[in-house]
Short mmCIF file of C-alpha atoms in Angstrom, two decimals:
data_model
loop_
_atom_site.label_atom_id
_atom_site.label_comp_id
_atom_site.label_asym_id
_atom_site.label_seq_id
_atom_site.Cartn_x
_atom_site.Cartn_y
_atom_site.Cartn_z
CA UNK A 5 24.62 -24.71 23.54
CA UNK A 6 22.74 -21.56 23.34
CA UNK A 7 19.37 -20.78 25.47
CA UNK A 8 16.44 -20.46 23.44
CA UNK A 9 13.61 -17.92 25.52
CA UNK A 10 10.38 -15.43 24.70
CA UNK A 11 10.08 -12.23 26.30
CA UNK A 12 6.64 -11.56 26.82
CA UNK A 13 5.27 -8.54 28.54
CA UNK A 14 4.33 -8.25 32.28
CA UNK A 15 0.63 -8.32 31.19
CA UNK A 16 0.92 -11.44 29.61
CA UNK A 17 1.43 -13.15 32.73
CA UNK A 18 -1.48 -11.55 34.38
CA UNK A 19 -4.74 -14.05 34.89
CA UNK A 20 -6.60 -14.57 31.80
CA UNK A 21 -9.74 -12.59 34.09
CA UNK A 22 -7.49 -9.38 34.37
CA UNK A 23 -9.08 -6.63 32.26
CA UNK A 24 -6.25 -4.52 31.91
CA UNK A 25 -5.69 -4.06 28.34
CA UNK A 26 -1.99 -5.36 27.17
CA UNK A 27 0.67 -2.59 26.33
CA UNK A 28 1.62 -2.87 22.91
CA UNK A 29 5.54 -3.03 21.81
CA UNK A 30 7.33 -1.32 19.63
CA UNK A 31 11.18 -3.36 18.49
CA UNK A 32 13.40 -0.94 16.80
CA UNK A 33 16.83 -2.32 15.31
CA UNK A 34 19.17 0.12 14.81
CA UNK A 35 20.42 3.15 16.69
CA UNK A 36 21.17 5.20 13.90
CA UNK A 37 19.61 8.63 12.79
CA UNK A 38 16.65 6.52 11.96
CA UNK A 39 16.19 4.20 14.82
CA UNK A 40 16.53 6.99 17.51
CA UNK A 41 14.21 9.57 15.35
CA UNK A 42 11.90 6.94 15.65
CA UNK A 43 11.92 6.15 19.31
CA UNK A 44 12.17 10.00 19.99
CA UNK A 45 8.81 10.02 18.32
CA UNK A 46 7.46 7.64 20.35
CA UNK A 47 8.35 9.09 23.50
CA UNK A 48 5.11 10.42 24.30
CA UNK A 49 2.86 7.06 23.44
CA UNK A 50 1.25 4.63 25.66
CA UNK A 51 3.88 1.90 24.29
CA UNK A 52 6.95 -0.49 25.68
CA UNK A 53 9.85 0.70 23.20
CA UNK A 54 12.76 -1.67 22.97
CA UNK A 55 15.57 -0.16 20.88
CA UNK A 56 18.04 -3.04 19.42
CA UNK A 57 21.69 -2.53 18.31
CA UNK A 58 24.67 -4.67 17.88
CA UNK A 59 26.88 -2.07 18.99
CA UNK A 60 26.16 0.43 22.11
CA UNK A 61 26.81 4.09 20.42
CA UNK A 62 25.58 5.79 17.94
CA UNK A 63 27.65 7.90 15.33
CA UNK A 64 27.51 10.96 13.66
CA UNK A 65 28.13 9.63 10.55
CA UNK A 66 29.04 12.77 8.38
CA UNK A 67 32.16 13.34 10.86
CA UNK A 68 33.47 9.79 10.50
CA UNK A 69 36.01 9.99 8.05
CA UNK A 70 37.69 13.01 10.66
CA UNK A 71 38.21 10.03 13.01
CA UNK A 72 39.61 7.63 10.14
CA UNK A 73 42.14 11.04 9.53
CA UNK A 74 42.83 11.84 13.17
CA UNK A 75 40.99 14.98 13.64
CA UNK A 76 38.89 14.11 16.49
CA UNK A 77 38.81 11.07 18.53
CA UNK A 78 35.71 8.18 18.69
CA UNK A 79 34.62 9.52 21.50
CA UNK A 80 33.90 12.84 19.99
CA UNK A 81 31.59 11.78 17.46
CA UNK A 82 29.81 8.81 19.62
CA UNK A 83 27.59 8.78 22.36
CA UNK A 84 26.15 5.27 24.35
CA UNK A 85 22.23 4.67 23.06
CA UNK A 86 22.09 3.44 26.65
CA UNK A 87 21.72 7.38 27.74
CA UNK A 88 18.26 7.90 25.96
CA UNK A 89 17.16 5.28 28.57
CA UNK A 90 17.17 8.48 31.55
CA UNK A 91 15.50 10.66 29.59
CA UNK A 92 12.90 8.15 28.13
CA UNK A 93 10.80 5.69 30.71
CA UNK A 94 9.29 3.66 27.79
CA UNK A 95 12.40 3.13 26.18
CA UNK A 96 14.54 -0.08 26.68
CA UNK A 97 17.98 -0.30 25.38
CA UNK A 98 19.40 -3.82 24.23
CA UNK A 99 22.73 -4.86 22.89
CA UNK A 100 22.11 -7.62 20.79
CA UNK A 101 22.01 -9.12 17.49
CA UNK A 102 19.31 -10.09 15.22
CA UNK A 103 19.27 -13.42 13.56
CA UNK A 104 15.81 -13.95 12.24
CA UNK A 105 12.77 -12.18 11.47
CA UNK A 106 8.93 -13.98 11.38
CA UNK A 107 6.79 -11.93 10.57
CA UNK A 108 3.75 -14.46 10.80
CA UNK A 109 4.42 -14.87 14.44
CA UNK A 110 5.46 -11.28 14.83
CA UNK A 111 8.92 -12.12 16.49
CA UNK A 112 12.56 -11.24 15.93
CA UNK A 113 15.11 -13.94 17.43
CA UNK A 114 18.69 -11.99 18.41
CA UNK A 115 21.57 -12.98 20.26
CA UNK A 116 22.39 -11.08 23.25
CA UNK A 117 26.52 -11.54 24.06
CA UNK A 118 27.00 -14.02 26.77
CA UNK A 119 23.67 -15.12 27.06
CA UNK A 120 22.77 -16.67 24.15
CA UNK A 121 19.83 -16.51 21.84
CA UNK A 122 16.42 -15.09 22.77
CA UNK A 123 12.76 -14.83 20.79
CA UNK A 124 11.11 -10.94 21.26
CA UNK A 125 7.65 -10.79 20.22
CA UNK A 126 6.62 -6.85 18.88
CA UNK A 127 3.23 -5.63 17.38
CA UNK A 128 5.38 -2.64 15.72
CA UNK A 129 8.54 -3.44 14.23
CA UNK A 130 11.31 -0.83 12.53
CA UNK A 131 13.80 -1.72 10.99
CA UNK A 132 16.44 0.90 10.50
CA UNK A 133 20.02 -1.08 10.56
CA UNK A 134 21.52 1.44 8.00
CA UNK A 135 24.20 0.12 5.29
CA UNK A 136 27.67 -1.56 4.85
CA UNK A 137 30.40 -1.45 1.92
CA UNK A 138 29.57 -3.09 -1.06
CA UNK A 139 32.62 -4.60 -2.94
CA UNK A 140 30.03 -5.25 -6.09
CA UNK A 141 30.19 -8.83 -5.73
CA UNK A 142 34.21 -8.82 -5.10
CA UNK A 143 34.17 -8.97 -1.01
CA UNK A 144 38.14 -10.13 -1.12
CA UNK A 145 38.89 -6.38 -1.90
CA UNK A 146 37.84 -6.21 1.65
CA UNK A 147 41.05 -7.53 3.19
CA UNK A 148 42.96 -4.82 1.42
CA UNK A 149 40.28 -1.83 1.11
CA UNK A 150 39.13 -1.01 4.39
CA UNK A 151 35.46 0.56 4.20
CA UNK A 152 34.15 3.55 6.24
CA UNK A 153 31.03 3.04 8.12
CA UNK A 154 31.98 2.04 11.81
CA UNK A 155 34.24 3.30 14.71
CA UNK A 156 36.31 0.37 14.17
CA UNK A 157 36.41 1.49 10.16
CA UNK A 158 37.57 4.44 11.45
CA UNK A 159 40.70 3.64 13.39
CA UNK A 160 41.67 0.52 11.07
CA UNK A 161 42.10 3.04 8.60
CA UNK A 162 43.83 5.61 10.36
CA UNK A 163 46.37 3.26 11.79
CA UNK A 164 46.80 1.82 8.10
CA UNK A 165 47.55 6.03 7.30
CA UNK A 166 49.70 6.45 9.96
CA UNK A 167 51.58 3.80 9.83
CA UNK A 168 51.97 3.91 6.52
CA UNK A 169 54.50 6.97 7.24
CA UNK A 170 56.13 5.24 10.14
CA UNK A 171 57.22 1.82 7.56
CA UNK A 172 58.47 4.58 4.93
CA UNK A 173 60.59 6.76 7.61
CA UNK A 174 62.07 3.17 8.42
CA UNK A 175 62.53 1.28 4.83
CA UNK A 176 65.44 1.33 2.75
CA UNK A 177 64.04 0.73 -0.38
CA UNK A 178 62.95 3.72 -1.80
CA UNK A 179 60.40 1.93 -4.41
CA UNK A 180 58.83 0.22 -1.36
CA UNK A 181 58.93 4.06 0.16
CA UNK A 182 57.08 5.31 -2.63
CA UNK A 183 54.21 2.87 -2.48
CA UNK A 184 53.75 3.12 1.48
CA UNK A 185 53.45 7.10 0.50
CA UNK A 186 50.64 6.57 -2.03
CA UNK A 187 47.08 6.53 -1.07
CA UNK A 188 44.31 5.44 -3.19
CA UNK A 189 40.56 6.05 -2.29
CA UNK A 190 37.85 4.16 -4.50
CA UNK A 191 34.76 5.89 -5.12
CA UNK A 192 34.57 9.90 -5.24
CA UNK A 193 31.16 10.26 -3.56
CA UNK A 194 30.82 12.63 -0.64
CA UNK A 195 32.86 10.53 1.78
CA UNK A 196 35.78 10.00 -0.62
CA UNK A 197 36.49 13.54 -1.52
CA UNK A 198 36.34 14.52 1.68
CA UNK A 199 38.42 11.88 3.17
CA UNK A 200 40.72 12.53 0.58
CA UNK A 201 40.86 16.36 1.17
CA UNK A 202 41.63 15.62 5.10
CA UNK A 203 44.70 12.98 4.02
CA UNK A 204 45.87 16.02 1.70
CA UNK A 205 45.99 18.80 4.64
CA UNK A 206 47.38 15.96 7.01
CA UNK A 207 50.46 15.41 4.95
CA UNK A 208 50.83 19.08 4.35
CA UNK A 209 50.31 20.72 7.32
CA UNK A 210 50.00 18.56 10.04
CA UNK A 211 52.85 16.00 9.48
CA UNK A 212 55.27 18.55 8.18
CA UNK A 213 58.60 18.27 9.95
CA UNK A 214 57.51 15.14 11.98
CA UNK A 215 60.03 12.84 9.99
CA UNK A 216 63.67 13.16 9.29
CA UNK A 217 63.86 11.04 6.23
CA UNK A 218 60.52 11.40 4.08
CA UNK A 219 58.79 14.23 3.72
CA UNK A 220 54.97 13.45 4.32
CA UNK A 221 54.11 16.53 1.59
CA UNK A 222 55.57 14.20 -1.36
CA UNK A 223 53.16 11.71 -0.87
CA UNK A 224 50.55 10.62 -3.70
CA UNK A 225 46.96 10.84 -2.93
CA UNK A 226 44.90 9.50 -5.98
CA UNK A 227 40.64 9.43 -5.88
CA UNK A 228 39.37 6.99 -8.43
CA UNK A 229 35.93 6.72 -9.80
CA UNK A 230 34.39 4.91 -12.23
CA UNK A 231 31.90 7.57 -13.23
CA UNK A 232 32.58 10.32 -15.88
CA UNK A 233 32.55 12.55 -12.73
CA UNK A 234 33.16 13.44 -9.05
CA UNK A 235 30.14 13.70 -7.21
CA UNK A 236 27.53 12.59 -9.26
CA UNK A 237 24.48 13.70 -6.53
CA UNK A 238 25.77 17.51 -7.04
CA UNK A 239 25.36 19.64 -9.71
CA UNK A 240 28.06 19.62 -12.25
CA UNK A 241 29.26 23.36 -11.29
CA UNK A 242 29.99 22.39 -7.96
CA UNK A 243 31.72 19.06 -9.40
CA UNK A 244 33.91 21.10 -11.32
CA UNK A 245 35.31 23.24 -8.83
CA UNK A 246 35.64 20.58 -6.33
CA UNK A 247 37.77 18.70 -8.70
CA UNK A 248 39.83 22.38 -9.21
CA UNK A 249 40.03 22.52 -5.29
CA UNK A 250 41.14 18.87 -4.31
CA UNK A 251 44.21 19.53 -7.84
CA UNK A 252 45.01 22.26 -5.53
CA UNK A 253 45.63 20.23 -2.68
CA UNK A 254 47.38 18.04 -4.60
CA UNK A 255 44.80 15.35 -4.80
CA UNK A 256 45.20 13.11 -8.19
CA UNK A 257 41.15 13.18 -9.48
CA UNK A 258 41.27 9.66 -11.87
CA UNK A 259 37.53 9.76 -13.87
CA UNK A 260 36.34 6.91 -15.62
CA UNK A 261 38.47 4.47 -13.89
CA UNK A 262 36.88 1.12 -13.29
CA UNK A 263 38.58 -1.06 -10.30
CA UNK A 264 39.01 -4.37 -11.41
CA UNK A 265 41.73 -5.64 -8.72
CA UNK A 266 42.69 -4.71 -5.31
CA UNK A 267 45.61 -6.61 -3.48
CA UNK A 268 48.64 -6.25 -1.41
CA UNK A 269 50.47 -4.13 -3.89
CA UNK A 270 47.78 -1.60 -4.77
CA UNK A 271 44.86 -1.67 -7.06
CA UNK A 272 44.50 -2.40 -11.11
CA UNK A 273 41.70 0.26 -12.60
CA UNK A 274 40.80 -0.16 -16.06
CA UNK A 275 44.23 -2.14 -16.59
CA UNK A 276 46.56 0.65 -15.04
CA UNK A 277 48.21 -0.89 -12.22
CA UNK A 278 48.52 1.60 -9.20
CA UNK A 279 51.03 0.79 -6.49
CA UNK A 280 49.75 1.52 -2.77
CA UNK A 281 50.15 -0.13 0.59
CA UNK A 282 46.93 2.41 1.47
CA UNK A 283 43.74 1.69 -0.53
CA UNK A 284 40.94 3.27 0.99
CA UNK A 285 37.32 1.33 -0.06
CA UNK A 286 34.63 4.82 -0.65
CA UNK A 287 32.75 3.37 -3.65
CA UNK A 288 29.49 1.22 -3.04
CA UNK A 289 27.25 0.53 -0.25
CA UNK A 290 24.77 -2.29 0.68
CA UNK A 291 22.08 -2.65 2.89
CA UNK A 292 22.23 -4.94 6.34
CA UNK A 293 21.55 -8.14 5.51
CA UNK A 294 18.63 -7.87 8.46
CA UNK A 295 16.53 -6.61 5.95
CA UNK A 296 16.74 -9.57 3.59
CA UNK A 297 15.24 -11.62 6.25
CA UNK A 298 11.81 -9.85 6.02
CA UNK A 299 11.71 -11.49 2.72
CA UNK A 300 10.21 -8.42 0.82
CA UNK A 301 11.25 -7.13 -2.31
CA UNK A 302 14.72 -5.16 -2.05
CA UNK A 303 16.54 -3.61 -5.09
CA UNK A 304 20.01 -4.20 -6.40
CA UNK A 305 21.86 -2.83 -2.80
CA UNK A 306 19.59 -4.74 -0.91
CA UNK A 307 17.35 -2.02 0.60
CA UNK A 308 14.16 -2.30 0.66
CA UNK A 309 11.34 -1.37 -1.60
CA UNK A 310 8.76 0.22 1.02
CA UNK A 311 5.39 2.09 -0.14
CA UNK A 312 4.61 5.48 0.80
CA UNK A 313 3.78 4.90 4.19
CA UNK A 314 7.48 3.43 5.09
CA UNK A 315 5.86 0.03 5.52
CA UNK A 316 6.35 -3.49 3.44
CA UNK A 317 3.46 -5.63 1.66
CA UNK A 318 4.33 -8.25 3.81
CA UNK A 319 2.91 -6.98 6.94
CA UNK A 320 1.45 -3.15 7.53
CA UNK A 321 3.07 -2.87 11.32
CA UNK A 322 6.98 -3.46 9.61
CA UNK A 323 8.39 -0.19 8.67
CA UNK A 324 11.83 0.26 7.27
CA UNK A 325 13.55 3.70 7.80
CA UNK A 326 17.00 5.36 6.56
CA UNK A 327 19.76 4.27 4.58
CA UNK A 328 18.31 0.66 4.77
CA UNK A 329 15.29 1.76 2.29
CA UNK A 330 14.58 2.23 -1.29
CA UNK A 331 12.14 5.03 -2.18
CA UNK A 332 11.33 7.11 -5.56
CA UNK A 333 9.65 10.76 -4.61
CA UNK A 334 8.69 12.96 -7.82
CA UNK A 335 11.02 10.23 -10.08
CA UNK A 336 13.98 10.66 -8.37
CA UNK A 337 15.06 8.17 -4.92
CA UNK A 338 15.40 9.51 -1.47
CA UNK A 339 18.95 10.50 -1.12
CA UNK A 340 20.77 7.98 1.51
CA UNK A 341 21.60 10.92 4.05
CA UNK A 342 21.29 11.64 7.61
CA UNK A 343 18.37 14.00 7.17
CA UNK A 344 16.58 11.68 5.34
CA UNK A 345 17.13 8.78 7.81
CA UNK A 346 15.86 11.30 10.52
CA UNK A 347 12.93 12.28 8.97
CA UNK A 348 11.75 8.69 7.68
CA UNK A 349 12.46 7.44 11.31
CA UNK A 350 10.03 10.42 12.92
CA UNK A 351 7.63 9.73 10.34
CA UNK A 352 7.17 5.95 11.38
CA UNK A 353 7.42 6.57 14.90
CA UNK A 354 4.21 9.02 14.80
CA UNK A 355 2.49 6.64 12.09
CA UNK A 356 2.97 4.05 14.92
CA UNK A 357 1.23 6.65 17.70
CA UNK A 358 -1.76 7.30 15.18
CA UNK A 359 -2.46 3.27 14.67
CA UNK A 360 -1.65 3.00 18.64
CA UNK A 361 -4.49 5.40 19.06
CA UNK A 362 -6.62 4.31 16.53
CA UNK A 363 -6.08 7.08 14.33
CA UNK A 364 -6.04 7.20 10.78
CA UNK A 365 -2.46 6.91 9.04
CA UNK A 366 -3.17 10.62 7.69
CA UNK A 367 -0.25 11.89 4.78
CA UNK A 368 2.28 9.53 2.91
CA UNK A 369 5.75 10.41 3.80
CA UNK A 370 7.44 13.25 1.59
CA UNK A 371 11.18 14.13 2.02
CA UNK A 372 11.98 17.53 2.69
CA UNK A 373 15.75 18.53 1.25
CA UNK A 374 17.59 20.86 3.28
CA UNK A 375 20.42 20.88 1.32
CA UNK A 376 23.50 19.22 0.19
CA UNK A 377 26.37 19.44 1.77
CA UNK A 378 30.35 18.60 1.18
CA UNK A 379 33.49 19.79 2.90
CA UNK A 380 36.40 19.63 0.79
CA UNK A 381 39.51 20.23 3.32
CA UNK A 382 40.10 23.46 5.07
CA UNK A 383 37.63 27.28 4.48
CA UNK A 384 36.23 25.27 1.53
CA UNK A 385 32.69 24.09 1.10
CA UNK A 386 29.89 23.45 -0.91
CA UNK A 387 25.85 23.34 -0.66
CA UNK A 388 23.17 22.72 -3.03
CA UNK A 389 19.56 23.69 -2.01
CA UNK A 390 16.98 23.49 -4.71
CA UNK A 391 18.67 26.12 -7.18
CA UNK A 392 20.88 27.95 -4.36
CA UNK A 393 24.57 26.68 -4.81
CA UNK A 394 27.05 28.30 -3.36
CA UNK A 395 30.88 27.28 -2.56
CA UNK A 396 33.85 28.95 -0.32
CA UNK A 397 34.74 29.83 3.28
CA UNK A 398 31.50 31.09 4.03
CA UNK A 399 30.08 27.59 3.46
CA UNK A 400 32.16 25.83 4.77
CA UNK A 401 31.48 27.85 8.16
CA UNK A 402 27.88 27.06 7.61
CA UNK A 403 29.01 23.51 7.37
CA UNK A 404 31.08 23.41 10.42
CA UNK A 405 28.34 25.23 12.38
CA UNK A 406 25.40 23.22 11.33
CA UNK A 407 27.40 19.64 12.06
CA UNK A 408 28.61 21.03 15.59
CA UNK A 409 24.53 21.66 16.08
CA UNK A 410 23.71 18.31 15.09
CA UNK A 411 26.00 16.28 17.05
CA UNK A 412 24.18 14.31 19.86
CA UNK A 413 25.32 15.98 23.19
CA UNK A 414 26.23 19.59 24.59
CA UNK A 415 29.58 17.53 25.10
CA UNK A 416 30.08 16.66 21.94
CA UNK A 417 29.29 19.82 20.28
CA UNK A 418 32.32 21.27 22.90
CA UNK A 419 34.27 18.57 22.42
CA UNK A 420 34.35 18.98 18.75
CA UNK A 421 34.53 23.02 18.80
CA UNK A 422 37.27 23.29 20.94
CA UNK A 423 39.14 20.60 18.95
CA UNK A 424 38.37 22.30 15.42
CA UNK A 425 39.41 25.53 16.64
CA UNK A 426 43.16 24.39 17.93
CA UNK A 427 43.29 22.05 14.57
CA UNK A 428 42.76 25.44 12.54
CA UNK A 429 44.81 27.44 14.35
CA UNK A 430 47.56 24.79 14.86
CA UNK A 431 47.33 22.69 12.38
CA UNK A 432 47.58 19.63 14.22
CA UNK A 433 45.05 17.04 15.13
CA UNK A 434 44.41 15.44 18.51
CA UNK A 435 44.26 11.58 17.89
CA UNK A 436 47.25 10.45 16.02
CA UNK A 437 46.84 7.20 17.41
CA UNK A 438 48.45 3.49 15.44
CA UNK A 439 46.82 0.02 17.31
CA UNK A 440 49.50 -1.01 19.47
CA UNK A 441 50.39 -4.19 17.58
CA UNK A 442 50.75 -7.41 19.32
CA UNK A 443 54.06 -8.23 20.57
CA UNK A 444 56.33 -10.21 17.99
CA UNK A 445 59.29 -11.05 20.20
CA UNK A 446 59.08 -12.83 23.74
CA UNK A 447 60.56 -11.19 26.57
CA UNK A 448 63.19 -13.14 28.18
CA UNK A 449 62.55 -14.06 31.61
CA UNK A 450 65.09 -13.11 34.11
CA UNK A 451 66.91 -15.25 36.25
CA UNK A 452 66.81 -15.42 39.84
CA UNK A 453 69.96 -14.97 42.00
CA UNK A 454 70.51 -18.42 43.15
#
């Protein structure tokens, strides 16, 4: 059975007598842009900080789907949450789990791995757990469309890629061949173009002259979307010539395509039945379900609805931050991006130091747009800033040199320069890695000389 316990302060243990006033806690769950923004903001506050996360690292999201195509490796785009512990003395890092949410008796209960379940009580609570694939109410797609939003997302799907190649070097059948060589990705946001545009250079460049009996450049790479066009959060312009640029890279762009089956042998859109062994899930999204149990009022994804100060009805100390939120600002809704996330999550972390302080809340939160970004394979780019929108090599150096600023550590940004620079050069990329699979065959013993 599991352990039930409370963490309580050191000060609530002290005599009743004691006149030291009690440090007030701060629970943050999630160590995404938001959650750390948050705690960063917090850093200089007379406050206990306890940072939650299921998982130990965070990720640099907008560099995931180079993992899921072998660019870079995990490690290059990860870093442990753990580390913000040295350079932050109110901050407390916990791997756990949250279960349940009361808000009445201003707890969270989580279970920590190996130990069981535990009770933490908080006066400030954010809740910044991000998003997960949405299969729009059909989750079996999952078994044969990975998603894209985890480390583990990552290299399921770039073993499925590579390995892919491997089963149609070794097949006979050159219809079975065909369909191991065809890769569908659904949805043709941001992440599916570009993840698409990486696949196409892979099989071009990189994987050229790696096999003796397919050629990787024959392979069909098809991006489906439902919508009338690629995109949709650019402006059409910049739609248009990505769809010109991924044609060029011999990308199949399917519009107005509507998935209605995904299984073993490929996917069914709009009745068209499209053979793959590779289907790639880049559609939907969906909030955590952690944010369902604070019972407020979510939309259709399951984010929820916050007011203007990042907070819920329910309770005024609850804030909800990043992807995990729903908010309009001049009629249109806070994009879902890492600069949003980051700037929600510094917002509610200084909110928290002026009620901490007894200050007043001061401004709502406003979201600032720096720009909209997309890489779309190799020297090509695009960015939208208010009515600046420009495409090419020249943004897509301003791409790669604002993502190798943003990356977590000095050894990251290294890490990830040095291995961009022998990718472009070379052409090849550093983690070609398949999942060893388990052994299918038993090794025979040997016998011992009697």
């Amino acid at each position: 059975m599991s352990t039930v316990s409370i963490e309580s302060l050191p000060q609530d243990r002290l005599p009743a007598a004691s006149s030291q006033p009690k440090q007030q806690r701060v629970v943050i769950v999630g160590g995404g842009f938001a959650g750390i923004a948050a705690a960063q903001a917090l850093r200089k506050s007379d406050v206990e900080i306890i940072l939650m996360d299921r998982r130990n690292h965070h990720i640099f999201q907008p560099l995931l789907y180079q993992v899921a195509t072998a660019v870079l490796a995990p490690s290059e785009i990860a870093t442990s949450i753990r580390q913000l512990e040295a350079k932050q003395k109110n901050l407390s890092v916990v791997l756990a789990e949250v279960t349940g949410i009361n808000l009445r008796m201003r707890t969270i209960e989580a279970i920590y791995p190996g130990l069981g379940i535990r009770k933490i009580e908080f006066d400030y609570l954010v809740i910044a757990t991000g998003m997960r694939p949405s299969y729009f109410g059909h989750d079996e797609f999952a078994a044969h469309a990975p998603g894209l939003k985890s480390l583990n997302d990552a290299e399921t799907i770039r073993t499925k890629i590579l390995g892919a190649f491997e089963l149609a070097e070794s097949t006979e059948d050159e219809t079975e061949r065909a369909r191991q060589m065809t890769f569908v990705l659904v949805g043709a946001g941001p992440t599916g173009v570009e993840l698409a545009a990486s696949i196409a250079h892979m099989v071009s460049v990189t994987l050229r002259n790696n096999f003796r009996r397919i050629d990787p450049a024959k392979s069909r790479i098809v991006l489906v979307d439902g919508g009338d066009r690629i995109l949709p959060s650019f402006a059409e312009t910049l739609s248009r010539k990505v769809v010109r640029r991924l044609e060029r890279l011999g990308v199949e762009v399917r519009t107005g395509l509507k998935v209605e089956k995904v299984d073993e042998q490929g996917v069914v859109a709009s009745g068209e039945r499209i053979t793959s062994a590779t289907v790639l899930w880049t559609a939907g999204v969906t909030a955590s379900p952690v944010v369902k149990m604070l019972g407020t009022t979510t939309d259709r994804a399951g984010r929820a609805l916050i007011g203007p100060f990042m907070d819920i009805p329910e309770a005024p100390n609850v804030f909800v931050a990043g992807d995990a939120t729903s908010m309009t600002q001049d009629g249109y809704p806070v994009p879902g991006v890492a600069q949003a996330a980051i700037q929600q999550g510094r917002f509610a972390g200084r909110l928290i130091v002026r009620r901490v302080e007894g200050r007043s809340d001061g401004r709502p939160f406003r979201y600032r747009s720096r720009g909209n970004m997309a890489v779309v394979g190799k020297n090509f780019a695009i960015l939208e800033a208010g009515r600046m929108r420009t495409s090419g090599f020249v943004t897509w150096m301003v791409w790669a040199t604002l993502h190798v600023l943003a990356l977590p550590l000095l050894q990251n940004r290294f890490r990830v320069q040095i291995q961009w620079i022998w990718s472009y050069l070379s052409g090849q990329r550093s983690s070609r890695l398949i999942a060893e699979a388990p052994r299918s065959v038993e090794i025979p013993k040997q016998k011992s000389a009697s």
